[in-house]
């Protein structure tokens, strides 16, 4: 089973289905995000790592 979320509202709807442990089949939750936002988050993460490892 594949669930998808393209915004926070869809994510909130899909999370209970994704976290349900009663299902007998694997479940995949595919979350679509903005490439620009991804770039900013990854850049920030690497900057934090760089400063933490000094």
GROMACS .gro file of N, CA and C in nm:
model
  162
    1UNK      N    1   0.084  -0.117   0.000
    1UNK     CA    2   0.000   0.000   0.000
    1UNK      C    3   0.089   0.123   0.000
    2UNK      N    4   0.054   0.221  -0.084
    2UNK     CA    5   0.131   0.346  -0.093
    2UNK      C    6   0.040   0.462  -0.058
    3UNK      N    7   0.083   0.543   0.038
    3UNK     CA    8   0.012   0.664   0.076
    3UNK      C    9   0.096   0.782   0.029
    4UNK      N   10   0.030   0.893  -0.006
    4UNK     CA   11   0.104   1.011  -0.049
    4UNK      C   12   0.055   1.134   0.025
    5UNK      N   13   0.146   1.231   0.040
    5UNK     CA   14   0.112   1.359   0.101
    5UNK      C   15   0.186   1.469   0.026
    6UNK      N   16   0.112   1.570  -0.013
    6UNK     CA   17   0.171   1.683  -0.086
    6UNK      C   18   0.169   1.812  -0.005
    7UNK      N   19   0.108   1.808   0.112
    7UNK     CA   20   0.104   1.925   0.200
    7UNK      C   21   0.080   1.877   0.343
    8UNK      N   22   0.085   1.970   0.437
    8UNK     CA   23   0.075   1.930   0.578
    8UNK      C   24  -0.062   1.872   0.612
    9UNK      N   25  -0.168   1.920   0.547
    9UNK     CA   26  -0.301   1.867   0.573
    9UNK      C   27  -0.309   1.719   0.531
   10UNK      N   28  -0.259   1.689   0.411
   10UNK     CA   29  -0.259   1.551   0.365
   10UNK      C   30  -0.172   1.463   0.454
   11UNK      N   31  -0.060   1.518   0.500
   11UNK     CA   32   0.028   1.442   0.588
   11UNK      C   33  -0.044   1.407   0.718
   12UNK      N   34  -0.116   1.502   0.775
   12UNK     CA   35  -0.191   1.477   0.898
   12UNK      C   36  -0.298   1.371   0.877
   13UNK      N   37  -0.357   1.366   0.759
   13UNK     CA   38  -0.458   1.265   0.728
   13UNK      C   39  -0.395   1.127   0.711
   14UNK      N   40  -0.277   1.122   0.652
   14UNK     CA   41  -0.215   0.993   0.619
   14UNK      C   42  -0.137   0.932   0.736
   15UNK      N   43  -0.088   1.013   0.827
   15UNK     CA   44  -0.006   0.960   0.937
   15UNK      C   45  -0.076   0.852   1.019
   16UNK      N   46  -0.202   0.869   1.058
   16UNK     CA   47  -0.266   0.760   1.134
   16UNK      C   48  -0.272   0.629   1.055
   17UNK      N   49  -0.297   0.638   0.926
   17UNK     CA   50  -0.300   0.517   0.843
   17UNK      C   51  -0.160   0.455   0.834
   18UNK      N   52  -0.059   0.539   0.822
   18UNK     CA   53   0.079   0.492   0.812
   18UNK      C   54   0.124   0.425   0.942
   19UNK      N   55   0.084   0.482   1.054
   19UNK     CA   56   0.129   0.433   1.185
   19UNK      C   57   0.045   0.317   1.238
   20UNK      N   58  -0.064   0.284   1.172
   20UNK     CA   59  -0.152   0.176   1.216
   20UNK      C   60  -0.077   0.043   1.212
   21UNK      N   61  -0.063  -0.022   1.327
   21UNK     CA   62   0.012  -0.147   1.335
   21UNK      C   63  -0.075  -0.270   1.311
   22UNK      N   64  -0.203  -0.250   1.289
   22UNK     CA   65  -0.293  -0.363   1.270
   22UNK      C   66  -0.288  -0.419   1.128
   23UNK      N   67  -0.237  -0.342   1.035
   23UNK     CA   68  -0.229  -0.389   0.897
   23UNK      C   69  -0.128  -0.501   0.881
   24UNK      N   70  -0.155  -0.589   0.788
   24UNK     CA   71  -0.066  -0.703   0.766
   24UNK      C   72   0.027  -0.681   0.648
   25UNK      N   73   0.007  -0.575   0.572
   25UNK     CA   74   0.091  -0.548   0.456
   25UNK      C   75   0.180  -0.427   0.484
   26UNK      N   76   0.296  -0.421   0.418
   26UNK     CA   77   0.383  -0.303   0.432
   26UNK      C   78   0.313  -0.179   0.379
   27UNK      N   79   0.348  -0.064   0.436
   27UNK     CA   80   0.291   0.064   0.393
   27UNK      C   81   0.406   0.160   0.366
   28UNK      N   82   0.399   0.229   0.254
   28UNK     CA   83   0.498   0.329   0.217
   28UNK      C   84   0.429   0.465   0.219
   29UNK      N   85   0.490   0.563   0.286
   29UNK     CA   86   0.438   0.699   0.287
   29UNK      C   87   0.532   0.785   0.205
   30UNK      N   88   0.484   0.833   0.093
   30UNK     CA   89   0.563   0.918   0.004
   30UNK      C   90   0.523   1.063   0.030
   31UNK      N   91   0.621   1.145   0.070
   31UNK     CA   92   0.595   1.285   0.102
   31UNK      C   93   0.665   1.371  -0.002
   32UNK      N   94   0.587   1.450  -0.073
   32UNK     CA   95   0.641   1.540  -0.175
   32UNK      C   96   0.671   1.675  -0.110
   33UNK      N   97   0.792   1.725  -0.134
   33UNK     CA   98   0.833   1.853  -0.075
   33UNK      C   99   0.891   1.943  -0.183
   34UNK      N  100   0.901   2.069  -0.150
   34UNK     CA  101   0.956   2.169  -0.240
   34UNK      C  102   1.107   2.150  -0.254
   35UNK      N  103   1.156   2.149  -0.377
   35UNK     CA  104   1.301   2.135  -0.398
   35UNK      C  105   1.377   2.252  -0.336
   36UNK      N  106   1.322   2.371  -0.344
   36UNK     CA  107   1.388   2.489  -0.287
   36UNK      C  108   1.397   2.476  -0.135
   37UNK      N  109   1.289   2.434  -0.072
   37UNK     CA  110   1.290   2.415   0.073
   37UNK      C  111   1.387   2.304   0.112
   38UNK      N  112   1.390   2.196   0.035
   38UNK     CA  113   1.486   2.087   0.061
   38UNK      C  114   1.629   2.139   0.057
   39UNK      N  115   1.660   2.221  -0.042
   39UNK     CA  116   1.795   2.276  -0.056
   39UNK      C  117   1.832   2.357   0.068
   40UNK      N  118   1.741   2.440   0.115
   40UNK     CA  119   1.768   2.524   0.232
   40UNK      C  120   1.790   2.439   0.357
   41UNK      N  121   1.708   2.338   0.375
   41UNK     CA  122   1.720   2.252   0.493
   41UNK      C  123   1.852   2.175   0.491
   42UNK      N  124   1.886   2.120   0.377
   42UNK     CA  125   2.011   2.043   0.367
   42UNK      C  126   2.132   2.134   0.387
   43UNK      N  127   2.127   2.254   0.330
   43UNK     CA  128   2.236   2.350   0.347
   43UNK      C  129   2.253   2.385   0.494
   44UNK      N  130   2.144   2.410   0.562
   44UNK     CA  131   2.148   2.443   0.704
   44UNK      C  132   2.204   2.326   0.786
   45UNK      N  133   2.163   2.207   0.752
   45UNK     CA  134   2.211   2.087   0.822
   45UNK      C  135   2.362   2.074   0.810
   46UNK      N  136   2.415   2.090   0.688
   46UNK     CA  137   2.560   2.078   0.668
   46UNK      C  138   2.636   2.191   0.738
   47UNK      N  139   2.579   2.309   0.743
   47UNK     CA  140   2.643   2.420   0.816
   47UNK      C  141   2.650   2.387   0.965
   48UNK      N  142   2.544   2.332   1.019
   48UNK     CA  143   2.544   2.295   1.161
   48UNK      C  144   2.647   2.187   1.189
   49UNK      N  145   2.657   2.089   1.100
   49UNK     CA  146   2.758   1.984   1.117
   49UNK      C  147   2.899   2.041   1.115
   50UNK      N  148   2.922   2.133   1.022
   50UNK     CA  149   3.054   2.193   1.008
   50UNK      C  150   3.093   2.266   1.137
   51UNK      N  151   3.000   2.343   1.194
   51UNK     CA  152   3.029   2.418   1.316
   51UNK      C  153   3.038   2.327   1.438
   52UNK      N  154   2.964   2.220   1.438
   52UNK     CA  155   2.964   2.127   1.551
   52UNK      C  156   3.094   2.048   1.557
   53UNK      N  157   3.154   2.019   1.443
   53UNK     CA  158   3.274   1.936   1.437
   53UNK      C  159   3.403   2.015   1.455
   54UNK      N  160   3.395   2.144   1.480
   54UNK     CA  161   3.517   2.225   1.500
   54UNK      C  162   3.570   2.209   1.639
   0.00000   0.00000   0.00000
